[in-house]
PDB file of N, CA, C and O in Angstrom:
ATOM      1  N   MET A  13    -107.823 -95.267 -36.862  1.00 46.00           N
ATOM      2  CA  MET A  13    -107.669 -96.530 -37.557  1.00 46.00           C
ATOM      3  C   MET A  13    -106.374 -97.201 -37.097  1.00 46.00           C
ATOM      4  O   MET A  13    -105.333 -96.592 -37.036  1.00 46.00           O
ATOM      5  N   ASN A  14    -106.446 -98.473 -36.815  1.00 52.00           N
ATOM      6  CA  ASN A  14    -105.287 -99.239 -36.378  1.00 52.00           C
ATOM      7  C   ASN A  14    -104.507 -99.703 -37.606  1.00 52.00           C
ATOM      8  O   ASN A  14    -104.970-100.542 -38.364  1.00 52.00           O
ATOM      9  N   THR A  15    -103.302 -99.168 -37.810  1.00 52.00           N
ATOM     10  CA  THR A  15    -102.536 -99.486 -39.011  1.00 52.00           C
ATOM     11  C   THR A  15    -101.885-100.864 -38.960  1.00 52.00           C
ATOM     12  O   THR A  15    -101.374-101.331 -39.958  1.00 52.00           O
ATOM     13  N   THR A  16    -101.893-101.521 -37.801  1.00 60.00           N
ATOM     14  CA  THR A  16    -101.314-102.857 -37.722  1.00 60.00           C
ATOM     15  C   THR A  16    -102.312-103.928 -38.140  1.00 60.00           C
ATOM     16  O   THR A  16    -101.935-105.065 -38.354  1.00 60.00           O
ATOM     17  N   THR A  17    -103.579-103.585 -38.269  1.00 61.00           N
ATOM     18  CA  THR A  17    -104.606-104.528 -38.673  1.00 61.00           C
ATOM     19  C   THR A  17    -104.798-104.459 -40.189  1.00 61.00           C
ATOM     20  O   THR A  17    -105.020-103.387 -40.724  1.00 61.00           O
ATOM     21  N   PRO A  18    -104.692-105.594 -40.877  1.00 59.00           N
ATOM     22  CA  PRO A  18    -104.899-105.575 -42.327  1.00 59.00           C
ATOM     23  C   PRO A  18    -106.270-105.040 -42.693  1.00 59.00           C
ATOM     24  O   PRO A  18    -107.237-105.228 -41.956  1.00 59.00           O
ATOM     25  N   GLN A  19    -106.342-104.369 -43.810  1.00 85.00           N
ATOM     26  CA  GLN A  19    -107.597-103.790 -44.258  1.00 85.00           C
ATOM     27  C   GLN A  19    -108.464-104.803 -44.996  1.00 85.00           C
ATOM     28  O   GLN A  19    -109.661-104.684 -45.032  1.00 85.00           O
ATOM     29  N   ARG A  20    -107.841-105.786 -45.630  1.00 94.00           N
ATOM     30  CA  ARG A  20    -108.620-106.783 -46.355  1.00 94.00           C
ATOM     31  C   ARG A  20    -108.061-108.170 -46.071  1.00 94.00           C
ATOM     32  O   ARG A  20    -106.872-108.328 -45.830  1.00 94.00           O
ATOM     33  N   VAL A  21    -108.968-109.155 -46.111  1.00 96.00           N
ATOM     34  CA  VAL A  21    -108.592-110.545 -45.860  1.00 96.00           C
ATOM     35  C   VAL A  21    -108.913-111.354 -47.105  1.00 96.00           C
ATOM     36  O   VAL A  21    -110.018-111.279 -47.642  1.00 96.00           O
ATOM     37  N   VAL A  22    -107.917-112.128 -47.562  1.00 97.00           N
ATOM     38  CA  VAL A  22    -108.065-112.973 -48.744  1.00 97.00           C
ATOM     39  C   VAL A  22    -107.833-114.421 -48.325  1.00 97.00           C
ATOM     40  O   VAL A  22    -106.842-114.720 -47.651  1.00 97.00           O
ATOM     41  N   VAL A  23    -108.731-115.317 -48.708  1.00 97.00           N
ATOM     42  CA  VAL A  23    -108.564-116.754 -48.491  1.00 97.00           C
ATOM     43  C   VAL A  23    -108.471-117.399 -49.866  1.00 97.00           C
ATOM     44  O   VAL A  23    -109.315-117.136 -50.729  1.00 97.00           O
ATOM     45  N   MET A  24    -107.415-118.205 -50.063  1.00 96.00           N
ATOM     46  CA  MET A  24    -107.155-118.785 -51.383  1.00 96.00           C
ATOM     47  C   MET A  24    -106.902-120.288 -51.300  1.00 96.00           C
ATOM     48  O   MET A  24    -106.344-120.773 -50.322  1.00 96.00           O
ATOM     49  N   THR A  25    -107.274-120.989 -52.369  1.00 94.00           N
ATOM     50  CA  THR A  25    -106.881-122.380 -52.574  1.00 94.00           C
ATOM     51  C   THR A  25    -106.236-122.470 -53.952  1.00 94.00           C
ATOM     52  O   THR A  25    -106.362-121.564 -54.773  1.00 94.00           O
ATOM     53  N   GLY A  26    -105.527-123.552 -54.208  1.00 91.00           N
ATOM     54  CA  GLY A  26    -104.928-123.781 -55.513  1.00 91.00           C
ATOM     55  C   GLY A  26    -103.783-122.838 -55.835  1.00 91.00           C
ATOM     56  O   GLY A  26    -103.682-122.347 -56.959  1.00 91.00           O
ATOM     57  N   VAL A  27    -102.909-122.612 -54.851  1.00 90.00           N
ATOM     58  CA  VAL A  27    -101.847-121.619 -55.030  1.00 90.00           C
ATOM     59  C   VAL A  27    -100.467-122.248 -55.228  1.00 90.00           C
ATOM     60  O   VAL A  27     -99.465-121.538 -55.244  1.00 90.00           O
ATOM     61  N   THR A  28    -100.393-123.562 -55.423  1.00 83.00           N
ATOM     62  CA  THR A  28     -99.090-124.228 -55.444  1.00 83.00           C
ATOM     63  C   THR A  28     -98.439-124.253 -56.821  1.00 83.00           C
ATOM     64  O   THR A  28     -97.265-124.602 -56.931  1.00 83.00           O
ATOM     65  N   ALA A  29     -99.158-123.898 -57.881  1.00 84.00           N
ATOM     66  CA  ALA A  29     -98.564-123.921 -59.217  1.00 84.00           C
ATOM     67  C   ALA A  29     -99.325-122.985 -60.154  1.00 84.00           C
ATOM     68  O   ALA A  29    -100.459-122.596 -59.877  1.00 84.00           O
ATOM     69  N   GLY A  30     -98.670-122.647 -61.237  1.00 88.00           N
ATOM     70  CA  GLY A  30     -99.304-121.907 -62.318  1.00 88.00           C
ATOM     71  C   GLY A  30     -99.907-120.577 -61.914  1.00 88.00           C
ATOM     72  O   GLY A  30     -99.309-119.790 -61.179  1.00 88.00           O
ATOM     73  N   LEU A  31    -101.106-120.337 -62.409  1.00 91.00           N
ATOM     74  CA  LEU A  31    -101.808-119.080 -62.174  1.00 91.00           C
ATOM     75  C   LEU A  31    -102.020-118.815 -60.685  1.00 91.00           C
ATOM     76  O   LEU A  31    -101.914-117.676 -60.230  1.00 91.00           O
ATOM     77  N   GLY A  32    -102.288-119.861 -59.920  1.00 90.00           N
ATOM     78  CA  GLY A  32    -102.491-119.705 -58.478  1.00 90.00           C
ATOM     79  C   GLY A  32    -101.265-119.149 -57.784  1.00 90.00           C
ATOM     80  O   GLY A  32    -101.365-118.277 -56.914  1.00 90.00           O
ATOM     81  N   THR A  33    -100.091-119.625 -58.152  1.00 90.00           N
ATOM     82  CA  THR A  33     -98.841-119.127 -57.563  1.00 90.00           C
ATOM     83  C   THR A  33     -98.630-117.667 -57.923  1.00 90.00           C
ATOM     84  O   THR A  33     -98.267-116.855 -57.073  1.00 90.00           O
ATOM     85  N   HIS A  34     -98.859-117.339 -59.188  1.00 92.00           N
ATOM     86  CA  HIS A  34     -98.704-115.950 -59.633  1.00 92.00           C
ATOM     87  C   HIS A  34     -99.688-115.031 -58.894  1.00 92.00           C
ATOM     88  O   HIS A  34     -99.311-113.961 -58.417  1.00 92.00           O
ATOM     89  N   ALA A  35    -100.933-115.464 -58.783  1.00 94.00           N
ATOM     90  CA  ALA A  35    -101.948-114.660 -58.095  1.00 94.00           C
ATOM     91  C   ALA A  35    -101.585-114.470 -56.625  1.00 94.00           C
ATOM     92  O   ALA A  35    -101.725-113.367 -56.081  1.00 94.00           O
ATOM     93  N   LEU A  36    -101.114-115.524 -55.974  1.00 94.00           N
ATOM     94  CA  LEU A  36    -100.722-115.428 -54.569  1.00 94.00           C
ATOM     95  C   LEU A  36     -99.622-114.397 -54.386  1.00 94.00           C
ATOM     96  O   LEU A  36     -99.703-113.543 -53.506  1.00 94.00           O
ATOM     97  N   ARG A  37     -98.580-114.471 -55.202  1.00 93.00           N
ATOM     98  CA  ARG A  37     -97.483-113.500 -55.080  1.00 93.00           C
ATOM     99  C   ARG A  37     -97.995-112.072 -55.258  1.00 93.00           C
ATOM    100  O   ARG A  37     -97.610-111.167 -54.518  1.00 93.00           O
ATOM    101  N   HIS A  38     -98.840-111.866 -56.234  1.00 94.00           N
ATOM    102  CA  HIS A  38     -99.376-110.528 -56.500  1.00 94.00           C
ATOM    103  C   HIS A  38    -100.243-110.030 -55.338  1.00 94.00           C
ATOM    104  O   HIS A  38    -100.065-108.904 -54.857  1.00 94.00           O
ATOM    105  N   ILE A  39    -101.150-110.862 -54.875  1.00 94.00           N
ATOM    106  CA  ILE A  39    -102.060-110.457 -53.803  1.00 94.00           C
ATOM    107  C   ILE A  39    -101.301-110.251 -52.499  1.00 94.00           C
ATOM    108  O   ILE A  39    -101.527-109.278 -51.778  1.00 94.00           O
ATOM    109  N   ALA A  40    -100.382-111.158 -52.181  1.00 93.00           N
ATOM    110  CA  ALA A  40     -99.634-111.069 -50.919  1.00 93.00           C
ATOM    111  C   ALA A  40     -98.722-109.852 -50.873  1.00 93.00           C
ATOM    112  O   ALA A  40     -98.381-109.376 -49.791  1.00 93.00           O
ATOM    113  N   SER A  41     -98.342-109.329 -52.026  1.00 93.00           N
ATOM    114  CA  SER A  41     -97.446-108.166 -52.064  1.00 93.00           C
ATOM    115  C   SER A  41     -98.179-106.861 -51.769  1.00 93.00           C
ATOM    116  O   SER A  41     -97.542-105.836 -51.539  1.00 93.00           O
ATOM    117  N   ARG A  42     -99.492-106.882 -51.760  1.00 92.00           N
ATOM    118  CA  ARG A  42    -100.285-105.677 -51.508  1.00 92.00           C
ATOM    119  C   ARG A  42    -100.272-105.337 -50.025  1.00 92.00           C
ATOM    120  O   ARG A  42    -100.542-106.191 -49.189  1.00 92.00           O
ATOM    121  N   SER A  43     -99.953-104.103 -49.708  1.00 91.00           N
ATOM    122  CA  SER A  43     -99.970-103.702 -48.297  1.00 91.00           C
ATOM    123  C   SER A  43    -101.401-103.718 -47.790  1.00 91.00           C
ATOM    124  O   SER A  43    -102.352-103.526 -48.546  1.00 91.00           O
ATOM    125  N   GLY A  44    -101.535-103.969 -46.498  1.00 93.00           N
ATOM    126  CA  GLY A  44    -102.860-103.989 -45.887  1.00 93.00           C
ATOM    127  C   GLY A  44    -103.671-105.219 -46.236  1.00 93.00           C
ATOM    128  O   GLY A  44    -104.891-105.201 -46.131  1.00 93.00           O
ATOM    129  N   THR A  45    -103.000-106.290 -46.667  1.00 94.00           N
ATOM    130  CA  THR A  45    -103.709-107.503 -47.056  1.00 94.00           C
ATOM    131  C   THR A  45    -103.211-108.680 -46.225  1.00 94.00           C
ATOM    132  O   THR A  45    -102.013-108.902 -46.112  1.00 94.00           O
ATOM    133  N   ARG A  46    -104.134-109.410 -45.658  1.00 94.00           N
ATOM    134  CA  ARG A  46    -103.826-110.652 -44.937  1.00 94.00           C
ATOM    135  C   ARG A  46    -104.277-111.796 -45.829  1.00 94.00           C
ATOM    136  O   ARG A  46    -105.416-111.814 -46.299  1.00 94.00           O
ATOM    137  N   VAL A  47    -103.390-112.761 -46.073  1.00 96.00           N
ATOM    138  CA  VAL A  47    -103.708-113.874 -46.957  1.00 96.00           C
ATOM    139  C   VAL A  47    -103.615-115.185 -46.174  1.00 96.00           C
ATOM    140  O   VAL A  47    -102.622-115.451 -45.506  1.00 96.00           O
ATOM    141  N   ILE A  48    -104.665-115.989 -46.283  1.00 96.00           N
ATOM    142  CA  ILE A  48    -104.700-117.327 -45.706  1.00 96.00           C
ATOM    143  C   ILE A  48    -104.884-118.285 -46.874  1.00 96.00           C
ATOM    144  O   ILE A  48    -105.803-118.103 -47.685  1.00 96.00           O
ATOM    145  N   ILE A  49    -103.996-119.290 -46.971  1.00 96.00           N
ATOM    146  CA  ILE A  49    -104.090-120.232 -48.074  1.00 96.00           C
ATOM    147  C   ILE A  49    -104.294-121.647 -47.546  1.00 96.00           C
ATOM    148  O   ILE A  49    -103.841-121.988 -46.471  1.00 96.00           O
ATOM    149  N   GLY A  50    -105.003-122.432 -48.330  1.00 95.00           N
ATOM    150  CA  GLY A  50    -105.150-123.845 -48.047  1.00 95.00           C
ATOM    151  C   GLY A  50    -104.118-124.608 -48.847  1.00 95.00           C
ATOM    152  O   GLY A  50    -104.026-124.417 -50.065  1.00 95.00           O
ATOM    153  N   VAL A  51    -103.320-125.446 -48.177  1.00 92.00           N
ATOM    154  CA  VAL A  51    -102.268-126.193 -48.870  1.00 92.00           C
ATOM    155  C   VAL A  51    -102.310-127.664 -48.485  1.00 92.00           C
ATOM    156  O   VAL A  51    -102.610-128.019 -47.360  1.00 92.00           O
ATOM    157  N   ARG A  52    -102.014-128.493 -49.460  1.00 87.00           N
ATOM    158  CA  ARG A  52    -101.919-129.930 -49.240  1.00 87.00           C
ATOM    159  C   ARG A  52    -100.469-130.252 -48.929  1.00 87.00           C
ATOM    160  O   ARG A  52     -99.561-129.748 -49.582  1.00 87.00           O
ATOM    161  N   GLY A  53    -100.244-131.076 -47.941  1.00 75.00           N
ATOM    162  CA  GLY A  53     -98.883-131.455 -47.576  1.00 75.00           C
ATOM    163  C   GLY A  53     -98.224-130.403 -46.704  1.00 75.00           C
ATOM    164  O   GLY A  53     -98.844-129.433 -46.278  1.00 75.00           O
ATOM    165  N   SER A  54     -96.936-130.601 -46.455  1.00 70.00           N
ATOM    166  CA  SER A  54     -96.211-129.670 -45.600  1.00 70.00           C
ATOM    167  C   SER A  54     -94.931-129.237 -46.300  1.00 70.00           C
ATOM    168  O   SER A  54     -94.575-129.761 -47.353  1.00 70.00           O
ATOM    169  N   GLY A  55     -94.249-128.284 -45.701  1.00 71.00           N
ATOM    170  CA  GLY A  55     -92.982-127.829 -46.238  1.00 71.00           C
ATOM    171  C   GLY A  55     -93.111-126.890 -47.418  1.00 71.00           C
ATOM    172  O   GLY A  55     -92.165-126.687 -48.158  1.00 71.00           O
ATOM    173  N   ARG A  56     -94.278-126.340 -47.621  1.00 73.00           N
ATOM    174  CA  ARG A  56     -94.484-125.394 -48.725  1.00 73.00           C
ATOM    175  C   ARG A  56     -93.792-124.080 -48.424  1.00 73.00           C
ATOM    176  O   ARG A  56     -93.811-123.594 -47.294  1.00 73.00           O
ATOM    177  N   THR A  57     -93.209-123.488 -49.428  1.00 80.00           N
ATOM    178  CA  THR A  57     -92.637-122.158 -49.299  1.00 80.00           C
ATOM    179  C   THR A  57     -93.687-121.159 -49.759  1.00 80.00           C
ATOM    180  O   THR A  57     -94.188-121.259 -50.885  1.00 80.00           O
ATOM    181  N   VAL A  58     -94.040-120.244 -48.879  1.00 84.00           N
ATOM    182  CA  VAL A  58     -95.046-119.234 -49.217  1.00 84.00           C
ATOM    183  C   VAL A  58     -94.460-117.853 -48.944  1.00 84.00           C
ATOM    184  O   VAL A  58     -93.526-117.723 -48.156  1.00 84.00           O
ATOM    185  N   PRO A  59     -95.015-116.832 -49.581  1.00 86.00           N
ATOM    186  CA  PRO A  59     -94.516-115.484 -49.320  1.00 86.00           C
ATOM    187  C   PRO A  59     -94.625-115.125 -47.836  1.00 86.00           C
ATOM    188  O   PRO A  59     -95.504-115.613 -47.126  1.00 86.00           O
ATOM    189  N   GLN A  60     -93.725-114.270 -47.396  1.00 86.00           N
ATOM    190  CA  GLN A  60     -93.725-113.832 -46.002  1.00 86.00           C
ATOM    191  C   GLN A  60     -95.074-113.213 -45.646  1.00 86.00           C
ATOM    192  O   GLN A  60     -95.649-112.458 -46.420  1.00 86.00           O
ATOM    193  N   GLY A  61     -95.558-113.558 -44.458  1.00 88.00           N
ATOM    194  CA  GLY A  61     -96.819-113.005 -43.977  1.00 88.00           C
ATOM    195  C   GLY A  61     -98.050-113.783 -44.382  1.00 88.00           C
ATOM    196  O   GLY A  61     -99.156-113.475 -43.948  1.00 88.00           O
ATOM    197  N   VAL A  62     -97.890-114.809 -45.220  1.00 94.00           N
ATOM    198  CA  VAL A  62     -99.025-115.623 -45.656  1.00 94.00           C
ATOM    199  C   VAL A  62     -99.212-116.764 -44.670  1.00 94.00           C
ATOM    200  O   VAL A  62     -98.260-117.443 -44.298  1.00 94.00           O
ATOM    201  N   ASP A  63    -100.450-116.977 -44.229  1.00 93.00           N
ATOM    202  CA  ASP A  63    -100.775-118.087 -43.327  1.00 93.00           C
ATOM    203  C   ASP A  63    -101.149-119.309 -44.166  1.00 93.00           C
ATOM    204  O   ASP A  63    -102.093-119.245 -44.956  1.00 93.00           O
ATOM    205  N   ALA A  64    -100.421-120.407 -43.999  1.00 93.00           N
ATOM    206  CA  ALA A  64    -100.721-121.653 -44.702  1.00 93.00           C
ATOM    207  C   ALA A  64    -101.455-122.588 -43.753  1.00 93.00           C
ATOM    208  O   ALA A  64    -100.973-122.883 -42.660  1.00 93.00           O
ATOM    209  N   VAL A  65    -102.628-123.040 -44.168  1.00 94.00           N
ATOM    210  CA  VAL A  65    -103.470-123.919 -43.363  1.00 94.00           C
ATOM    211  C   VAL A  65    -103.639-125.236 -44.131  1.00 94.00           C
ATOM    212  O   VAL A  65    -103.935-125.209 -45.334  1.00 94.00           O
ATOM    213  N   PRO A  66    -103.449-126.385 -43.474  1.00 93.00           N
ATOM    214  CA  PRO A  66    -103.599-127.663 -44.174  1.00 93.00           C
ATOM    215  C   PRO A  66    -104.991-127.821 -44.778  1.00 93.00           C
ATOM    216  O   PRO A  66    -106.002-127.494 -44.152  1.00 93.00           O
ATOM    217  N   LEU A  67    -105.020-128.327 -46.022  1.00 94.00           N
ATOM    218  CA  LEU A  67    -106.296-128.541 -46.715  1.00 94.00           C
ATOM    219  C   LEU A  67    -106.140-129.668 -47.723  1.00 94.00           C
ATOM    220  O   LEU A  67    -105.282-129.605 -48.601  1.00 94.00           O
ATOM    221  N   ASP A  68    -106.986-130.688 -47.598  1.00 93.00           N
ATOM    222  CA  ASP A  68    -107.059-131.770 -48.573  1.00 93.00           C
ATOM    223  C   ASP A  68    -108.488-131.802 -49.084  1.00 93.00           C
ATOM    224  O   ASP A  68    -109.404-132.231 -48.383  1.00 93.00           O
ATOM    225  N   LEU A  69    -108.676-131.330 -50.309  1.00 92.00           N
ATOM    226  CA  LEU A  69    -110.021-131.209 -50.862  1.00 92.00           C
ATOM    227  C   LEU A  69    -110.681-132.555 -51.143  1.00 92.00           C
ATOM    228  O   LEU A  69    -111.882-132.604 -51.394  1.00 92.00           O
ATOM    229  N   ALA A  70    -109.926-133.647 -51.063  1.00 94.00           N
ATOM    230  CA  ALA A  70    -110.496-134.977 -51.270  1.00 94.00           C
ATOM    231  C   ALA A  70    -111.240-135.480 -50.037  1.00 94.00           C
ATOM    232  O   ALA A  70    -111.928-136.492 -50.098  1.00 94.00           O
ATOM    233  N   SER A  71    -111.113-134.758 -48.924  1.00 95.00           N
ATOM    234  CA  SER A  71    -111.743-135.180 -47.675  1.00 95.00           C
ATOM    235  C   SER A  71    -112.673-134.073 -47.172  1.00 95.00           C
ATOM    236  O   SER A  71    -112.223-132.998 -46.813  1.00 95.00           O
ATOM    237  N   LEU A  72    -113.972-134.367 -47.143  1.00 97.00           N
ATOM    238  CA  LEU A  72    -114.931-133.378 -46.658  1.00 97.00           C
ATOM    239  C   LEU A  72    -114.673-133.024 -45.199  1.00 97.00           C
ATOM    240  O   LEU A  72    -114.796-131.868 -44.798  1.00 97.00           O
ATOM    241  N   ALA A  73    -114.262-133.998 -44.391  1.00 97.00           N
ATOM    242  CA  ALA A  73    -113.929-133.724 -42.986  1.00 97.00           C
ATOM    243  C   ALA A  73    -112.760-132.752 -42.907  1.00 97.00           C
ATOM    244  O   ALA A  73    -112.745-131.840 -42.069  1.00 97.00           O
ATOM    245  N   ASN A  74    -111.768-132.914 -43.790  1.00 96.00           N
ATOM    246  CA  ASN A  74    -110.626-132.012 -43.802  1.00 96.00           C
ATOM    247  C   ASN A  74    -111.032-130.613 -44.258  1.00 96.00           C
ATOM    248  O   ASN A  74    -110.537-129.615 -43.730  1.00 96.00           O
ATOM    249  N   VAL A  75    -111.924-130.527 -45.214  1.00 96.00           N
ATOM    250  CA  VAL A  75    -112.417-129.223 -45.667  1.00 96.00           C
ATOM    251  C   VAL A  75    -113.124-128.513 -44.512  1.00 96.00           C
ATOM    252  O   VAL A  75    -112.940-127.311 -44.309  1.00 96.00           O
ATOM    253  N   ARG A  76    -113.890-129.255 -43.735  1.00 97.00           N
ATOM    254  CA  ARG A  76    -114.569-128.663 -42.577  1.00 97.00           C
ATOM    255  C   ARG A  76    -113.564-128.181 -41.532  1.00 97.00           C
ATOM    256  O   ARG A  76    -113.743-127.115 -40.943  1.00 97.00           O
ATOM    257  N   ARG A  77    -112.505-128.960 -41.315  1.00 97.00           N
ATOM    258  CA  ARG A  77    -111.456-128.524 -40.376  1.00 97.00           C
ATOM    259  C   ARG A  77    -110.776-127.252 -40.879  1.00 97.00           C
ATOM    260  O   ARG A  77    -110.485-126.344 -40.103  1.00 97.00           O
ATOM    261  N   PHE A  78    -110.507-127.188 -42.174  1.00 96.00           N
ATOM    262  CA  PHE A  78    -109.914-125.989 -42.774  1.00 96.00           C
ATOM    263  C   PHE A  78    -110.813-124.781 -42.515  1.00 96.00           C
ATOM    264  O   PHE A  78    -110.356-123.731 -42.067  1.00 96.00           O
ATOM    265  N   ALA A  79    -112.099-124.926 -42.806  1.00 96.00           N
ATOM    266  CA  ALA A  79    -113.040-123.817 -42.614  1.00 96.00           C
ATOM    267  C   ALA A  79    -113.078-123.380 -41.151  1.00 96.00           C
ATOM    268  O   ALA A  79    -113.049-122.183 -40.853  1.00 96.00           O
ATOM    269  N   ALA A  80    -113.112-124.337 -40.234  1.00 97.00           N
ATOM    270  CA  ALA A  80    -113.128-124.003 -38.803  1.00 97.00           C
ATOM    271  C   ALA A  80    -111.843-123.296 -38.395  1.00 97.00           C
ATOM    272  O   ALA A  80    -111.875-122.337 -37.611  1.00 97.00           O
ATOM    273  N   ASP A  81    -110.708-123.738 -38.928  1.00 96.00           N
ATOM    274  CA  ASP A  81    -109.423-123.116 -38.602  1.00 96.00           C
ATOM    275  C   ASP A  81    -109.368-121.688 -39.134  1.00 96.00           C
ATOM    276  O   ASP A  81    -108.898-120.774 -38.456  1.00 96.00           O
ATOM    277  N   VAL A  82    -109.858-121.484 -40.351  1.00 96.00           N
ATOM    278  CA  VAL A  82    -109.884-120.126 -40.913  1.00 96.00           C
ATOM    279  C   VAL A  82    -110.765-119.221 -40.061  1.00 96.00           C
ATOM    280  O   VAL A  82    -110.376-118.103 -39.716  1.00 96.00           O
ATOM    281  N   ILE A  83    -111.931-119.691 -39.683  1.00 96.00           N
ATOM    282  CA  ILE A  83    -112.837-118.902 -38.842  1.00 96.00           C
ATOM    283  C   ILE A  83    -112.170-118.550 -37.520  1.00 96.00           C
ATOM    284  O   ILE A  83    -112.242-117.414 -37.054  1.00 96.00           O
ATOM    285  N   ARG A  84    -111.487-119.522 -36.928  1.00 96.00           N
ATOM    286  CA  ARG A  84    -110.788-119.280 -35.661  1.00 96.00           C
ATOM    287  C   ARG A  84    -109.698-118.238 -35.833  1.00 96.00           C
ATOM    288  O   ARG A  84    -109.569-117.320 -35.026  1.00 96.00           O
ATOM    289  N   ARG A  85    -108.917-118.336 -36.898  1.00 95.00           N
ATOM    290  CA  ARG A  85    -107.837-117.389 -37.138  1.00 95.00           C
ATOM    291  C   ARG A  85    -108.350-115.974 -37.401  1.00 95.00           C
ATOM    292  O   ARG A  85    -107.691-115.000 -37.056  1.00 95.00           O
ATOM    293  N   LEU A  86    -109.504-115.871 -38.020  1.00 94.00           N
ATOM    294  CA  LEU A  86    -110.041-114.554 -38.372  1.00 94.00           C
ATOM    295  C   LEU A  86    -110.661-113.819 -37.189  1.00 94.00           C
ATOM    296  O   LEU A  86    -110.704-112.590 -37.191  1.00 94.00           O
ATOM    297  N   GLY A  87    -111.165-114.542 -36.225  1.00 92.00           N
ATOM    298  CA  GLY A  87    -111.833-113.878 -35.110  1.00 92.00           C
ATOM    299  C   GLY A  87    -113.032-113.094 -35.621  1.00 92.00           C
ATOM    300  O   GLY A  87    -113.909-113.652 -36.267  1.00 92.00           O
ATOM    301  N   ASP A  88    -113.039-111.791 -35.374  1.00 91.00           N
ATOM    302  CA  ASP A  88    -114.152-110.942 -35.797  1.00 91.00           C
ATOM    303  C   ASP A  88    -114.000-110.418 -37.221  1.00 91.00           C
ATOM    304  O   ASP A  88    -114.909-109.771 -37.735  1.00 91.00           O
ATOM    305  N   ALA A  89    -112.858-110.660 -37.845  1.00 92.00           N
ATOM    306  CA  ALA A  89    -112.633-110.169 -39.210  1.00 92.00           C
ATOM    307  C   ALA A  89    -113.493-110.950 -40.191  1.00 92.00           C
ATOM    308  O   ALA A  89    -113.927-112.074 -39.917  1.00 92.00           O
ATOM    309  N   ARG A  90    -113.716-110.384 -41.335  1.00 94.00           N
ATOM    310  CA  ARG A  90    -114.496-111.053 -42.374  1.00 94.00           C
ATOM    311  C   ARG A  90    -113.593-111.361 -43.562  1.00 94.00           C
ATOM    312  O   ARG A  90    -112.525-110.759 -43.729  1.00 94.00           O
ATOM    313  N   ILE A  91    -114.015-112.283 -44.404  1.00 96.00           N
ATOM    314  CA  ILE A  91    -113.294-112.587 -45.633  1.00 96.00           C
ATOM    315  C   ILE A  91    -113.776-111.588 -46.676  1.00 96.00           C
ATOM    316  O   ILE A  91    -114.963-111.504 -46.967  1.00 96.00           O
ATOM    317  N   ASP A  92    -112.838-110.839 -47.240  1.00 96.00           N
ATOM    318  CA  ASP A  92    -113.180-109.870 -48.281  1.00 96.00           C
ATOM    319  C   ASP A  92    -113.097-110.470 -49.677  1.00 96.00           C
ATOM    320  O   ASP A  92    -113.889-110.128 -50.555  1.00 96.00           O
ATOM    321  N   ILE A  93    -112.113-111.356 -49.879  1.00 95.00           N
ATOM    322  CA  ILE A  93    -111.914-111.966 -51.190  1.00 95.00           C
ATOM    323  C   ILE A  93    -111.698-113.455 -50.985  1.00 95.00           C
ATOM    324  O   ILE A  93    -110.863-113.865 -50.177  1.00 95.00           O
ATOM    325  N   LEU A  94    -112.434-114.276 -51.738  1.00 95.00           N
ATOM    326  CA  LEU A  94    -112.306-115.723 -51.666  1.00 95.00           C
ATOM    327  C   LEU A  94    -111.908-116.204 -53.055  1.00 95.00           C
ATOM    328  O   LEU A  94    -112.655-116.029 -54.022  1.00 95.00           O
ATOM    329  N   VAL A  95    -110.706-116.797 -53.181  1.00 94.00           N
ATOM    330  CA  VAL A  95    -110.201-117.285 -54.462  1.00 94.00           C
ATOM    331  C   VAL A  95    -110.114-118.795 -54.380  1.00 94.00           C
ATOM    332  O   VAL A  95    -109.283-119.336 -53.650  1.00 94.00           O
ATOM    333  N   LEU A  96    -110.990-119.474 -55.099  1.00 92.00           N
ATOM    334  CA  LEU A  96    -111.020-120.941 -55.112  1.00 92.00           C
ATOM    335  C   LEU A  96    -110.529-121.395 -56.476  1.00 92.00           C
ATOM    336  O   LEU A  96    -111.308-121.553 -57.410  1.00 92.00           O
ATOM    337  N   ASN A  97    -109.233-121.583 -56.590  1.00 88.00           N
ATOM    338  CA  ASN A  97    -108.603-121.895 -57.873  1.00 88.00           C
ATOM    339  C   ASN A  97    -108.567-123.398 -58.087  1.00 88.00           C
ATOM    340  O   ASN A  97    -108.115-124.139 -57.280  1.00 88.00           O
TER     341      ASN A  97
END
């Protein structure tokens, strides 16, 4: 087993405030977890090791770009947990 490869992949939205922020910190702190988040705007501070991908849910074209970017970043990996907050 390759220990440098995360064991689980989590994709999250709605992590900029409240419960989403708390959940992100908790999930990102777990060893063996890769977290990709969708964020609106730039300059967000996220936990170390978290991949922030631009996402504006008001634009269907932007949602499609987000999905394509996540797929590209994952390669052959699969999404184990999807949190749509």
